[in-house]
Short mmCIF file of C-alpha atoms (C1' of nucleotides) in Angstrom, two decimals:
data_model
loop_
_atom_site.label_atom_id
_atom_site.label_comp_id
_atom_site.label_asym_id
_atom_site.label_seq_id
_atom_site.Cartn_x
_atom_site.Cartn_y
_atom_site.Cartn_z
CA MET A 917 -92.03 -39.89 77.21
CA PRO A 918 -89.16 -39.73 80.40
CA GLU A 919 -89.59 -35.70 81.07
CA LEU A 920 -88.82 -33.90 84.29
CA PRO A 921 -91.44 -35.67 86.87
CA GLU A 922 -89.99 -39.29 85.55
CA VAL A 923 -86.43 -38.65 85.41
CA GLU A 924 -86.49 -37.15 88.82
CA THR A 925 -88.78 -40.41 90.38
CA VAL A 926 -86.07 -42.73 88.31
CA ARG A 927 -83.07 -40.56 90.05
CA ARG A 928 -84.78 -40.76 93.20
CA THR A 929 -85.56 -44.80 93.11
CA LEU A 930 -82.69 -45.71 91.65
CA GLU A 931 -80.13 -43.69 94.59
CA PRO A 932 -80.57 -46.19 97.40
CA GLU A 933 -79.84 -49.29 94.90
CA VAL A 934 -76.60 -47.63 93.45
CA LEU A 935 -75.24 -45.02 95.58
CA GLY A 936 -71.47 -46.41 97.31
CA ARG A 937 -71.76 -49.76 95.03
CA THR A 938 -68.92 -50.58 92.90
CA VAL A 939 -69.07 -51.46 89.32
CA LEU A 940 -67.80 -55.48 88.71
CA SER A 941 -68.83 -55.69 85.00
CA VAL A 942 -70.64 -54.56 82.27
CA ALA A 943 -72.44 -56.04 79.53
CA ALA A 944 -72.83 -53.24 76.95
CA LEU A 945 -75.01 -54.50 73.99
CA ASP A 946 -75.97 -52.08 71.63
CA PRO A 947 -72.99 -49.82 70.65
CA LEU A 948 -75.88 -47.07 69.36
CA VAL A 949 -77.13 -46.26 73.06
CA LEU A 950 -73.39 -45.74 73.60
CA GLY A 951 -73.14 -43.02 71.29
CA GLY A 952 -71.25 -45.24 69.09
CA GLU A 953 -68.29 -45.90 71.78
CA ASP A 954 -66.55 -49.43 71.63
CA PRO A 955 -68.44 -51.65 73.97
CA ALA A 956 -64.85 -52.87 75.95
CA ALA A 957 -63.75 -49.70 76.35
CA PHE A 958 -67.09 -48.25 77.40
CA SER A 959 -66.57 -51.25 79.92
CA GLY A 960 -63.20 -50.44 81.04
CA ARG A 961 -63.48 -46.80 82.07
CA LEU A 962 -66.36 -48.04 84.55
CA VAL A 963 -64.83 -51.47 86.22
CA GLY A 964 -63.63 -50.72 89.51
CA ARG A 965 -65.47 -47.23 89.80
CA ALA A 966 -67.98 -46.54 92.23
CA PHE A 967 -71.10 -44.62 92.05
CA HIS A 968 -71.10 -41.60 94.72
CA ARG A 969 -73.55 -39.39 93.65
CA LEU A 970 -76.81 -39.29 90.98
CA GLU A 971 -78.24 -35.77 89.76
CA ARG A 972 -80.53 -34.75 87.48
CA ARG A 973 -80.06 -31.72 85.10
CA GLY A 974 -83.41 -31.44 82.44
CA LYS A 975 -83.96 -34.63 81.53
CA TYR A 976 -80.39 -35.95 81.83
CA LEU A 977 -79.05 -38.33 84.65
CA LEU A 978 -75.63 -37.63 86.06
CA PHE A 979 -73.81 -40.48 87.17
CA ASP A 980 -70.77 -39.42 89.52
CA LEU A 981 -67.93 -41.77 89.29
CA GLY A 982 -65.13 -39.36 90.49
CA GLY A 983 -63.07 -38.24 88.11
CA LEU A 984 -65.44 -39.83 85.72
CA THR A 985 -69.71 -38.97 84.49
CA MET A 986 -72.00 -41.50 82.86
CA THR A 987 -74.61 -39.30 81.58
CA VAL A 988 -77.87 -40.92 80.60
CA HIS A 989 -80.79 -39.34 78.38
CA LEU A 990 -84.42 -42.16 78.39
CA GLY A 991 -84.85 -40.38 74.99
CA MET A 992 -88.48 -41.86 74.63
CA THR A 993 -88.74 -45.60 75.70
CA GLY A 994 -85.75 -45.89 77.90
CA ARG A 995 -86.03 -47.40 81.21
CA LEU A 996 -83.08 -47.62 83.95
CA VAL A 997 -83.68 -50.75 86.81
CA ALA A 998 -81.65 -51.04 89.49
CA GLY A 999 -82.30 -53.62 92.10
CA PRO A 1000 -81.61 -57.93 92.72
CA PRO A 1001 -80.77 -59.37 89.19
CA GLN A 1002 -83.46 -59.31 86.89
CA GLY A 1003 -82.16 -62.82 85.28
CA PRO A 1004 -81.46 -63.83 81.39
CA LEU A 1005 -81.55 -61.01 79.41
CA ARG A 1006 -84.91 -59.43 77.65
CA PRO A 1007 -85.43 -58.09 74.08
CA HIS A 1008 -84.15 -54.55 74.46
CA ASP A 1009 -81.70 -54.77 77.00
CA ARG A 1010 -79.16 -52.64 75.96
CA VAL A 1011 -76.42 -52.07 78.87
CA VAL A 1012 -76.34 -54.25 82.24
CA TRP A 1013 -74.00 -53.29 85.28
CA ALA A 1014 -73.15 -55.94 87.72
CA LEU A 1015 -72.29 -54.10 90.99
CA ASP A 1016 -71.18 -55.61 94.25
CA GLY A 1017 -73.21 -56.74 97.47
CA GLY A 1018 -75.45 -58.36 94.36
CA ARG A 1019 -76.93 -55.59 92.88
CA GLU A 1020 -77.53 -55.04 89.11
CA MET A 1021 -78.87 -51.99 86.74
CA ARG A 1022 -79.91 -52.69 83.49
CA TYR A 1023 -81.34 -49.99 80.89
CA HIS A 1024 -83.83 -51.16 78.50
CA ASP A 1025 -84.94 -49.27 75.55
CA VAL A 1026 -86.89 -50.14 72.35
CA ARG A 1027 -86.27 -47.66 70.21
CA ARG A 1028 -82.83 -47.16 71.10
CA LEU A 1029 -83.11 -43.17 71.28
CA GLY A 1030 -81.73 -42.80 74.66
CA ARG A 1031 -77.82 -42.42 75.10
CA VAL A 1032 -75.83 -43.52 77.77
CA LEU A 1033 -72.14 -41.91 77.75
CA LEU A 1034 -69.20 -41.29 79.52
CA ALA A 1035 -67.26 -38.03 80.03
CA GLY A 1036 -65.21 -36.59 82.57
CA PRO A 1037 -65.58 -35.27 85.88
CA ALA A 1038 -69.10 -33.89 86.32
CA GLY A 1039 -67.87 -30.15 86.98
CA GLU A 1040 -66.53 -29.90 83.93
CA ALA A 1041 -69.75 -30.77 82.25
CA LEU A 1042 -70.69 -26.70 82.07
CA GLY A 1043 -67.13 -25.82 80.51
CA PRO A 1044 -66.21 -25.11 77.42
CA GLY A 1045 -64.43 -28.30 75.42
CA ALA A 1046 -65.98 -30.59 78.22
CA SER A 1047 -65.77 -33.63 75.93
CA GLY A 1048 -68.20 -36.68 76.01
CA PHE A 1049 -70.76 -34.82 77.19
CA PRO A 1050 -73.98 -34.73 75.29
CA PRO A 1051 -74.11 -31.43 73.53
CA GLY A 1052 -77.67 -30.50 74.89
CA LEU A 1053 -76.79 -30.88 78.33
CA ARG A 1054 -74.17 -27.96 78.43
CA ARG A 1055 -77.19 -25.54 76.72
CA LEU A 1056 -79.52 -26.88 79.30
CA GLY A 1057 -81.88 -23.82 80.22
CA PRO A 1058 -82.70 -22.86 83.71
CA GLU A 1059 -84.67 -25.90 85.79
CA PRO A 1060 -88.61 -24.91 85.90
CA LEU A 1061 -88.90 -25.82 89.52
CA ALA A 1062 -86.10 -22.94 90.20
CA GLU A 1063 -86.99 -20.02 92.71
CA ASN A 1064 -86.40 -17.56 90.13
CA ALA A 1065 -88.29 -19.49 87.17
CA ALA A 1066 -90.80 -16.64 86.52
CA SER A 1067 -88.23 -13.74 85.50
CA VAL A 1068 -86.58 -16.16 83.90
CA LEU A 1069 -89.11 -17.03 81.90
CA ALA A 1070 -89.96 -13.38 81.05
CA ARG A 1071 -86.49 -12.52 80.03
CA ALA A 1072 -86.50 -15.25 77.62
CA PHE A 1073 -90.47 -15.06 76.27
CA SER A 1074 -89.88 -11.44 75.31
CA GLY A 1075 -90.01 -10.64 71.95
CA ARG A 1076 -90.46 -13.46 70.62
CA ARG A 1077 -93.28 -14.11 68.13
CA THR A 1078 -92.79 -18.56 68.39
CA PRO A 1079 -95.93 -20.37 70.12
CA ILE A 1080 -95.29 -20.59 73.74
CA LYS A 1081 -96.11 -24.31 73.55
CA ALA A 1082 -92.65 -24.69 71.39
CA LEU A 1083 -90.69 -22.36 73.48
CA LEU A 1084 -91.58 -24.50 76.54
CA LEU A 1085 -90.12 -27.79 74.51
CA GLU A 1086 -86.78 -25.77 74.22
CA GLN A 1087 -84.56 -27.21 76.51
CA ARG A 1088 -82.11 -24.40 75.74
CA VAL A 1089 -84.98 -22.00 77.36
CA LEU A 1090 -86.29 -24.26 80.04
CA ALA A 1091 -84.58 -28.11 81.29
CA GLY A 1092 -87.04 -30.73 81.46
CA VAL A 1093 -90.31 -30.15 80.00
CA GLY A 1094 -91.75 -32.02 77.11
CA ASN A 1095 -95.02 -32.32 75.85
CA ILE A 1096 -97.43 -33.78 78.15
CA TYR A 1097 -96.55 -31.23 81.03
CA ALA A 1098 -96.31 -28.36 78.64
CA ASP A 1099 -99.52 -29.19 77.26
CA GLU A 1100 -100.82 -29.37 81.19
CA ALA A 1101 -99.16 -26.24 82.73
CA LEU A 1102 -100.77 -24.08 80.05
CA PHE A 1103 -104.23 -25.92 80.42
CA LEU A 1104 -103.66 -24.56 84.58
CA ALA A 1105 -102.25 -21.18 83.70
CA GLY A 1106 -105.55 -20.65 80.94
CA ILE A 1107 -102.82 -20.04 78.04
CA ASN A 1108 -103.20 -21.05 74.25
CA PRO A 1109 -100.68 -23.17 73.22
CA LEU A 1110 -100.65 -21.00 69.84
CA ARG A 1111 -100.43 -17.70 71.58
CA PRO A 1112 -96.70 -15.84 70.82
CA ALA A 1113 -94.37 -15.97 73.79
CA GLY A 1114 -93.83 -12.57 73.60
CA GLY A 1115 -97.54 -11.91 73.50
CA LEU A 1116 -97.93 -13.06 77.69
CA SER A 1117 -98.95 -10.50 80.07
CA PRO A 1118 -96.34 -10.14 83.22
CA GLY A 1119 -99.58 -11.60 85.43
CA GLU A 1120 -99.51 -14.86 82.73
CA VAL A 1121 -96.02 -15.35 82.92
CA ALA A 1122 -96.43 -15.66 86.30
CA ALA A 1123 -99.17 -18.02 86.44
CA LEU A 1124 -97.47 -20.05 83.81
CA ALA A 1125 -94.16 -20.27 86.12
CA SER A 1126 -96.56 -21.21 89.07
CA ALA A 1127 -98.37 -23.82 86.86
CA LEU A 1128 -95.45 -25.26 86.03
CA ARG A 1129 -94.27 -25.65 89.38
CA GLN A 1130 -97.58 -27.16 90.26
CA VAL A 1131 -97.76 -29.69 87.65
CA LEU A 1132 -94.56 -30.98 87.88
CA GLY A 1133 -94.38 -31.04 91.96
CA ARG A 1134 -97.52 -33.09 91.57
CA ALA A 1135 -96.41 -35.43 88.98
CA ILE A 1136 -93.12 -36.35 90.95
CA GLU A 1137 -95.41 -36.61 94.37
CA ALA A 1138 -97.28 -39.61 91.64
CA GLY A 1139 -93.93 -40.92 90.56
CA GLY A 1140 -94.46 -39.47 86.84
CA THR A 1141 -96.78 -40.75 84.30
CA THR A 1142 -97.09 -43.96 82.78
CA VAL A 1143 -98.80 -43.85 79.11
CA SER A 1144 -96.96 -47.03 78.25
CA ASP A 1145 -93.13 -47.45 78.48
CA TYR A 1146 -91.75 -45.40 81.58
CA ARG A 1147 -91.25 -46.99 84.70
CA ASP A 1148 -89.30 -46.02 87.62
CA GLY A 1149 -85.87 -46.96 88.84
CA ARG A 1150 -87.52 -50.24 90.80
CA GLY A 1151 -89.56 -51.15 87.51
CA ARG A 1152 -92.87 -49.77 88.55
CA PRO A 1153 -95.29 -47.51 86.44
CA GLY A 1154 -95.91 -43.74 87.21
CA GLU A 1155 -99.43 -42.89 88.79
CA TYR A 1156 -99.94 -39.39 87.46
CA ALA A 1157 -101.36 -40.69 83.84
CA VAL A 1158 -105.09 -40.58 86.00
CA GLN A 1159 -104.63 -36.66 86.87
CA LEU A 1160 -103.60 -35.56 83.37
CA LYS A 1161 -106.33 -32.74 82.14
CA VAL A 1162 -105.90 -32.70 78.71
CA TYR A 1163 -103.02 -34.38 77.44
CA GLY A 1164 -103.89 -37.45 75.46
CA ARG A 1165 -107.60 -36.06 76.16
CA GLY A 1166 -108.81 -34.94 72.52
CA GLY A 1167 -112.47 -35.00 72.25
CA GLN A 1168 -113.24 -35.49 75.48
CA PRO A 1169 -114.48 -32.58 77.96
CA CYS A 1170 -112.68 -30.31 79.62
CA PRO A 1171 -112.56 -30.89 83.32
CA ALA A 1172 -113.64 -27.02 83.92
CA CYS A 1173 -115.81 -26.16 81.70
CA GLY A 1174 -117.24 -29.35 80.12
CA GLY A 1175 -116.13 -28.18 76.42
CA GLU A 1176 -114.86 -30.59 74.07
CA ILE A 1177 -110.50 -30.76 74.26
CA ARG A 1178 -109.04 -30.08 71.03
CA ARG A 1179 -106.12 -31.84 69.79
CA THR A 1180 -104.09 -30.02 67.29
CA ARG A 1181 -100.24 -29.65 66.17
CA VAL A 1182 -97.89 -27.13 66.74
CA ARG A 1183 -94.54 -27.45 65.63
CA GLU A 1184 -94.94 -30.90 64.06
CA ARG A 1185 -95.87 -32.05 67.64
CA SER A 1186 -99.44 -32.93 68.90
CA ALA A 1187 -101.33 -30.18 71.12
CA HIS A 1188 -104.22 -30.71 73.53
CA TYR A 1189 -106.34 -27.55 75.11
CA CYS A 1190 -109.63 -26.44 75.40
CA PRO A 1191 -110.14 -23.46 73.10
CA THR A 1192 -112.67 -22.55 75.92
CA CYS A 1193 -110.72 -22.07 79.08
CA GLN A 1194 -107.42 -21.03 76.81
CA ARG A 1195 -108.23 -18.25 74.45
CA LEU A 1196 -106.35 -17.44 71.45
CA ASP A 1197 -108.01 -14.09 70.95
CA THR A 1198 -106.68 -11.98 73.76
CA ASN A 1199 -108.64 -9.07 72.63
CA LYS A 1200 -111.75 -10.99 74.19
CA ARG A 1201 -110.20 -11.29 77.41
CA SER A 1202 -111.75 -9.68 80.48
"C1'" DA B 937 -79.99 -15.73 66.08
"C1'" DT B 938 -84.18 -17.52 64.52
"C1'" DA B 939 -87.74 -20.68 62.27
"C1'" DG B 940 -88.56 -24.60 59.60
"C1'" DC B 941 -88.27 -29.05 58.17
"C1'" DG B 942 -86.43 -34.09 58.22
"C1'" DC B 943 -83.78 -37.76 60.07
"C1'" DC B 944 -83.41 -41.06 64.02
"C1'" DC B 945 -85.40 -45.55 65.75
"C1'" DT B 946 -89.23 -49.59 66.67
"C1'" DG B 947 -93.76 -51.52 68.27
"C1'" DG B 948 -98.52 -50.47 67.69
"C1'" DT B 949 -102.38 -49.57 65.00
"C1'" DG B 950 -105.67 -49.21 61.59
"C1'" DG B 951 -106.92 -49.36 56.36
"C1'" DC B 952 -107.31 -52.21 52.29
"C1'" DT C 1122 -103.88 -63.25 56.70
"C1'" DG C 1123 -100.41 -59.87 54.99
"C1'" DC C 1124 -98.62 -55.76 53.60
"C1'" DC C 1125 -97.74 -50.87 54.39
"C1'" DA C 1126 -98.55 -46.19 55.80
"C1'" DC C 1127 -98.67 -43.64 59.63
"C1'" DC C 1128 -97.90 -42.56 64.49
"C1'" DA C 1129 -95.74 -41.26 69.02
"C1'" DG C 1130 -91.72 -37.24 70.33
"C1'" DG C 1131 -86.71 -35.35 72.11
"C1'" DG C 1132 -82.46 -34.41 70.18
"C1'" DC C 1133 -79.99 -32.62 66.71
"C1'" DG C 1134 -78.25 -31.35 62.09
"C1'" DC C 1135 -79.13 -28.82 58.04
"C1'" DT C 1136 -81.16 -24.73 55.31
"C1'" DA C 1137 -82.82 -20.08 54.52
#
DNA sequence: ATAGCGCCCTGGTGGC
DNA sequence: TGCCACCAGGGCGCTA
């Protein structure tokens, strides 16, 4: 479940291993994760190019190869690990890049929901008619760590009767938040996940923006959350799981009030919350 | 434009 | 022991 903190951690840990390095060869083992592109063509477009920059937008990684951009979305179980050669191919290895200086980068993905795509120059990613870029990348909302996040959210929530949890998960509204950090931020802000987004007070929207900033920031500091599959760019798990307050803790006591954390469904996704600390009935609020 | 639903994809788990 | 339904959930396409 790589979300913004996990993808940002991958970006940071990958950077020193790949920046400035040239692609010597590529083994593309699974056309599905290439979005159907022919593996030989995929390889041919990459060989001889060097990684100039590595950026993140939402849950996407953008490798700038100068005139060519490689976008990577890790899906649910994708891992991107770079360093010394990792030896023989293992099950679920999907793409292997041999780099100069004796380095190697490998994309590993059990469920194959991730994608590794090649497109034009990075500057074209947001323009019209930019082909090759994942459609979701162009429609990405603002970054939750941006300075103006609170005002952006206030505008996006206004007039919407959709449950706040569902809106937080929409990448067009906010880029990079997934199920784990949506639940954690709503808990920290004391907001019930089922509340209609447009019904939040200005103070609650500000609290939510602040909670997102805090939760995402601390998760990045901890190197992300590893529940099962996630690893950083060096193959190491993240350490934020022990700090989770509600996600995955249905039936356990709330760390704030001691009440029982509930697990329910919002839009066919699991949602974890404390019914006492995150009241649905706003009439009863102080 | 918005909301809701089904599908993709695989391994792990729990029931029988 | 084996078989199967079900779940994880991000993104996308389809329908109303």
